[in-house]
Amino acid sequence: MKQRGFTLIELMVIIVVIGVLVIGASSRLNTGGLAVRGYQDALAAAARDAQRYARSSGCPTSFTIAANNYAVSTTVPCGGGAQTVQGLSGNLAGSAPAGVTASATNVTFNAYGGTAASATVTVSDGSTSRSFVIQAGSGYVNTP
């Protein structure tokens, strides 16, 4: 009677070959730019939120980036004391992942969501860098 199937040795050899292929593929996977892209996306989203908040509240709203953190603040009611804008999950503020920095920028959106000057924000980890632009006039946040 002839038996069908694989022997234990054959299955072990296949598992070892698959393991070697996975190790080889994972060593070629470049994940260095993921933290930079993630922080760029977070900054661009915060800039858009600041612009929306300025339009909806009618108050000038500042978007400030330091090397390792960012915050959105405004004066509510207009002319009152400055306060941090609240988002759905708390303050519209955050910090950069370890090893990632951004160019220092301060942009103020007017009641129409526009800005007086354009700003280019560059996010980098030393080997990878990404940028986005907040356009003058319209306040449009342009991410490539």
mmCIF file of N, CA and C in Angstrom, residues 10-60:
data_model
loop_
_atom_site.group_PDB
_atom_site.id
_atom_site.type_symbol
_atom_site.label_atom_id
_atom_site.label_comp_id
_atom_site.label_asym_id
_atom_site.label_seq_id
_atom_site.Cartn_x
_atom_site.Cartn_y
_atom_site.Cartn_z
ATOM 1 N N GLU A 10 10.977 16.254 5.236
ATOM 2 C CA GLU A 10 10.646 17.141 4.124
ATOM 3 C C GLU A 10 9.958 18.417 4.618
ATOM 4 N N LEU A 11 9.048 18.303 5.561
ATOM 5 C CA LEU A 11 8.375 19.473 6.114
ATOM 6 C C LEU A 11 9.356 20.390 6.840
ATOM 7 N N MET A 12 10.299 19.818 7.578
ATOM 8 C CA MET A 12 11.286 20.629 8.291
ATOM 9 C C MET A 12 12.182 21.390 7.301
ATOM 10 N N VAL A 13 12.570 20.749 6.211
ATOM 11 C CA VAL A 13 13.406 21.409 5.203
ATOM 12 C C VAL A 13 12.642 22.584 4.585
ATOM 13 N N ILE A 14 11.371 22.396 4.296
ATOM 14 C CA ILE A 14 10.565 23.473 3.717
ATOM 15 C C ILE A 14 10.458 24.640 4.693
ATOM 16 N N ILE A 15 10.250 24.368 5.973
ATOM 17 C CA ILE A 15 10.150 25.434 6.981
ATOM 18 C C ILE A 15 11.462 26.198 7.089
ATOM 19 N N VAL A 16 12.592 25.503 7.050
ATOM 20 C CA VAL A 16 13.894 26.164 7.121
ATOM 21 C C VAL A 16 14.110 27.045 5.886
ATOM 22 N N VAL A 17 13.769 26.556 4.715
ATOM 23 C CA VAL A 17 13.936 27.340 3.487
ATOM 24 C C VAL A 17 13.062 28.600 3.547
ATOM 25 N N ILE A 18 11.823 28.465 3.984
ATOM 26 C CA ILE A 18 10.938 29.629 4.112
ATOM 27 C C ILE A 18 11.505 30.618 5.127
ATOM 28 N N GLY A 19 12.043 30.133 6.231
ATOM 29 C CA GLY A 19 12.647 31.010 7.241
ATOM 30 C C GLY A 19 13.818 31.796 6.679
ATOM 31 N N VAL A 20 14.676 31.149 5.903
ATOM 32 C CA VAL A 20 15.823 31.831 5.297
ATOM 33 C C VAL A 20 15.344 32.901 4.322
ATOM 34 N N LEU A 21 14.312 32.613 3.539
ATOM 35 C CA LEU A 21 13.771 33.607 2.607
ATOM 36 C C LEU A 21 13.165 34.802 3.338
ATOM 37 N N VAL A 22 12.476 34.563 4.435
ATOM 38 C CA VAL A 22 11.885 35.658 5.206
ATOM 39 C C VAL A 22 12.974 36.541 5.807
ATOM 40 N N ILE A 23 14.015 35.950 6.341
ATOM 41 C CA ILE A 23 15.116 36.734 6.915
ATOM 42 C C ILE A 23 15.793 37.575 5.830
ATOM 43 N N GLY A 24 16.006 37.002 4.682
ATOM 44 C CA GLY A 24 16.622 37.745 3.582
ATOM 45 C C GLY A 24 15.749 38.893 3.108
ATOM 46 N N ALA A 25 14.451 38.681 3.027
ATOM 47 C CA ALA A 25 13.544 39.734 2.571
ATOM 48 C C ALA A 25 13.412 40.846 3.608
ATOM 49 N N SER A 26 13.365 40.491 4.884
ATOM 50 C CA SER A 26 13.190 41.519 5.916
ATOM 51 C C SER A 26 14.427 42.394 6.070
ATOM 52 N N SER A 27 15.602 41.859 5.773
ATOM 53 C CA SER A 27 16.804 42.673 5.872
ATOM 54 C C SER A 27 16.870 43.712 4.747
ATOM 55 N N ARG A 28 16.159 43.481 3.665
ATOM 56 C CA ARG A 28 16.145 44.427 2.544
ATOM 57 C C ARG A 28 15.009 45.443 2.656
ATOM 58 N N LEU A 29 14.114 45.260 3.598
ATOM 59 C CA LEU A 29 12.987 46.162 3.777
ATOM 60 C C LEU A 29 13.460 47.442 4.447
ATOM 61 N N ASN A 30 13.215 48.589 3.807
ATOM 62 C CA ASN A 30 13.652 49.872 4.341
ATOM 63 C C ASN A 30 12.495 50.533 5.082
ATOM 64 N N THR A 31 12.597 50.612 6.403
ATOM 65 C CA THR A 31 11.550 51.243 7.211
ATOM 66 C C THR A 31 12.030 52.569 7.792
ATOM 67 N N GLY A 32 13.181 53.052 7.348
ATOM 68 C CA GLY A 32 13.754 54.273 7.904
ATOM 69 C C GLY A 32 12.902 55.505 7.708
ATOM 70 N N GLY A 33 12.203 55.611 6.612
ATOM 71 C CA GLY A 33 11.419 56.808 6.336
ATOM 72 C C GLY A 33 10.015 56.801 6.913
ATOM 73 N N LEU A 34 9.611 55.715 7.571
ATOM 74 C CA LEU A 34 8.248 55.638 8.068
ATOM 75 C C LEU A 34 7.966 56.643 9.182
ATOM 76 N N ALA A 35 8.891 56.827 10.096
ATOM 77 C CA ALA A 35 8.688 57.786 11.186
ATOM 78 C C ALA A 35 8.634 59.212 10.648
ATOM 79 N N VAL A 36 9.471 59.500 9.653
ATOM 80 C CA VAL A 36 9.477 60.835 9.042
ATOM 81 C C VAL A 36 8.145 61.081 8.344
ATOM 82 N N ARG A 37 7.677 60.119 7.575
ATOM 83 C CA ARG A 37 6.393 60.275 6.863
ATOM 84 C C ARG A 37 5.239 60.416 7.859
ATOM 85 N N GLY A 38 5.259 59.624 8.913
ATOM 86 C CA GLY A 38 4.198 59.709 9.908
ATOM 87 C C GLY A 38 4.146 61.064 10.592
ATOM 88 N N TYR A 39 5.319 61.614 10.938
ATOM 89 C CA TYR A 39 5.344 62.916 11.600
ATOM 90 C C TYR A 39 4.972 64.027 10.620
ATOM 91 N N GLN A 40 5.385 63.904 9.367
ATOM 92 C CA GLN A 40 4.981 64.880 8.354
ATOM 93 C C GLN A 40 3.462 64.883 8.222
ATOM 94 N N ASP A 41 2.852 63.712 8.184
ATOM 95 C CA ASP A 41 1.400 63.629 8.084
ATOM 96 C C ASP A 41 0.717 64.243 9.304
ATOM 97 N N ALA A 42 1.278 64.006 10.499
ATOM 98 C CA ALA A 42 0.703 64.574 11.724
ATOM 99 C C ALA A 42 0.789 66.099 11.714
ATOM 100 N N LEU A 43 1.923 66.637 11.275
ATOM 101 C CA LEU A 43 2.076 68.099 11.207
ATOM 102 C C LEU A 43 1.133 68.714 10.176
ATOM 103 N N ALA A 44 1.023 68.091 9.011
ATOM 104 C CA ALA A 44 0.132 68.617 7.979
ATOM 105 C C ALA A 44 -1.317 68.580 8.453
ATOM 106 N N ALA A 45 -1.708 67.513 9.136
ATOM 107 C CA ALA A 45 -3.073 67.423 9.663
ATOM 108 C C ALA A 45 -3.318 68.489 10.721
ATOM 109 N N ALA A 46 -2.334 68.744 11.577
ATOM 110 C CA ALA A 46 -2.480 69.781 12.600
ATOM 111 C C ALA A 46 -2.589 71.163 11.956
ATOM 112 N N ALA A 47 -1.833 71.409 10.883
ATOM 113 C CA ALA A 47 -1.928 72.694 10.173
ATOM 114 C C ALA A 47 -3.317 72.864 9.564
ATOM 115 N N ARG A 48 -3.851 71.794 8.977
ATOM 116 C CA ARG A 48 -5.201 71.870 8.413
ATOM 117 C C ARG A 48 -6.243 72.096 9.508
ATOM 118 N N ASP A 49 -6.058 71.439 10.653
ATOM 119 C CA ASP A 49 -6.973 71.645 11.781
ATOM 120 C C ASP A 49 -6.913 73.086 12.283
ATOM 121 N N ALA A 50 -5.712 73.658 12.329
ATOM 122 C CA ALA A 50 -5.573 75.051 12.754
ATOM 123 C C ALA A 50 -6.304 75.974 11.789
ATOM 124 N N GLN A 51 -6.174 75.708 10.506
ATOM 125 C CA GLN A 51 -6.854 76.524 9.506
ATOM 126 C C GLN A 51 -8.370 76.405 9.653
ATOM 127 N N ARG A 52 -8.883 75.176 9.818
ATOM 128 C CA ARG A 52 -10.319 74.974 10.000
ATOM 129 C C ARG A 52 -10.823 75.674 11.255
ATOM 130 N N TYR A 53 -10.029 75.585 12.316
ATOM 131 C CA TYR A 53 -10.438 76.212 13.568
ATOM 132 C C TYR A 53 -10.504 77.732 13.415
ATOM 133 N N ALA A 54 -9.546 78.310 12.709
ATOM 134 C CA ALA A 54 -9.551 79.759 12.484
ATOM 135 C C ALA A 54 -10.794 80.171 11.711
ATOM 136 N N ARG A 55 -11.135 79.409 10.673
ATOM 137 C CA ARG A 55 -12.324 79.747 9.884
ATOM 138 C C ARG A 55 -13.603 79.589 10.690
ATOM 139 N N SER A 56 -13.691 78.534 11.479
ATOM 140 C CA SER A 56 -14.943 78.288 12.201
ATOM 141 C C SER A 56 -15.121 79.215 13.404
ATOM 142 N N SER A 57 -14.022 79.588 14.068
ATOM 143 C CA SER A 57 -14.127 80.448 15.245
ATOM 144 C C SER A 57 -14.073 81.929 14.888
ATOM 145 N N GLY A 58 -13.490 82.250 13.740
ATOM 146 C CA GLY A 58 -13.319 83.640 13.357
ATOM 147 C C GLY A 58 -12.186 84.329 14.092
ATOM 148 N N CYS A 59 -11.368 83.565 14.800
ATOM 149 C CA CYS A 59 -10.248 84.115 15.567
ATOM 150 C C CYS A 59 -8.928 83.700 14.938
ATOM 151 N N PRO A 60 -7.911 84.571 14.953
ATOM 152 C CA PRO A 60 -6.591 84.169 14.471
ATOM 153 C C PRO A 60 -6.094 82.956 15.259
#
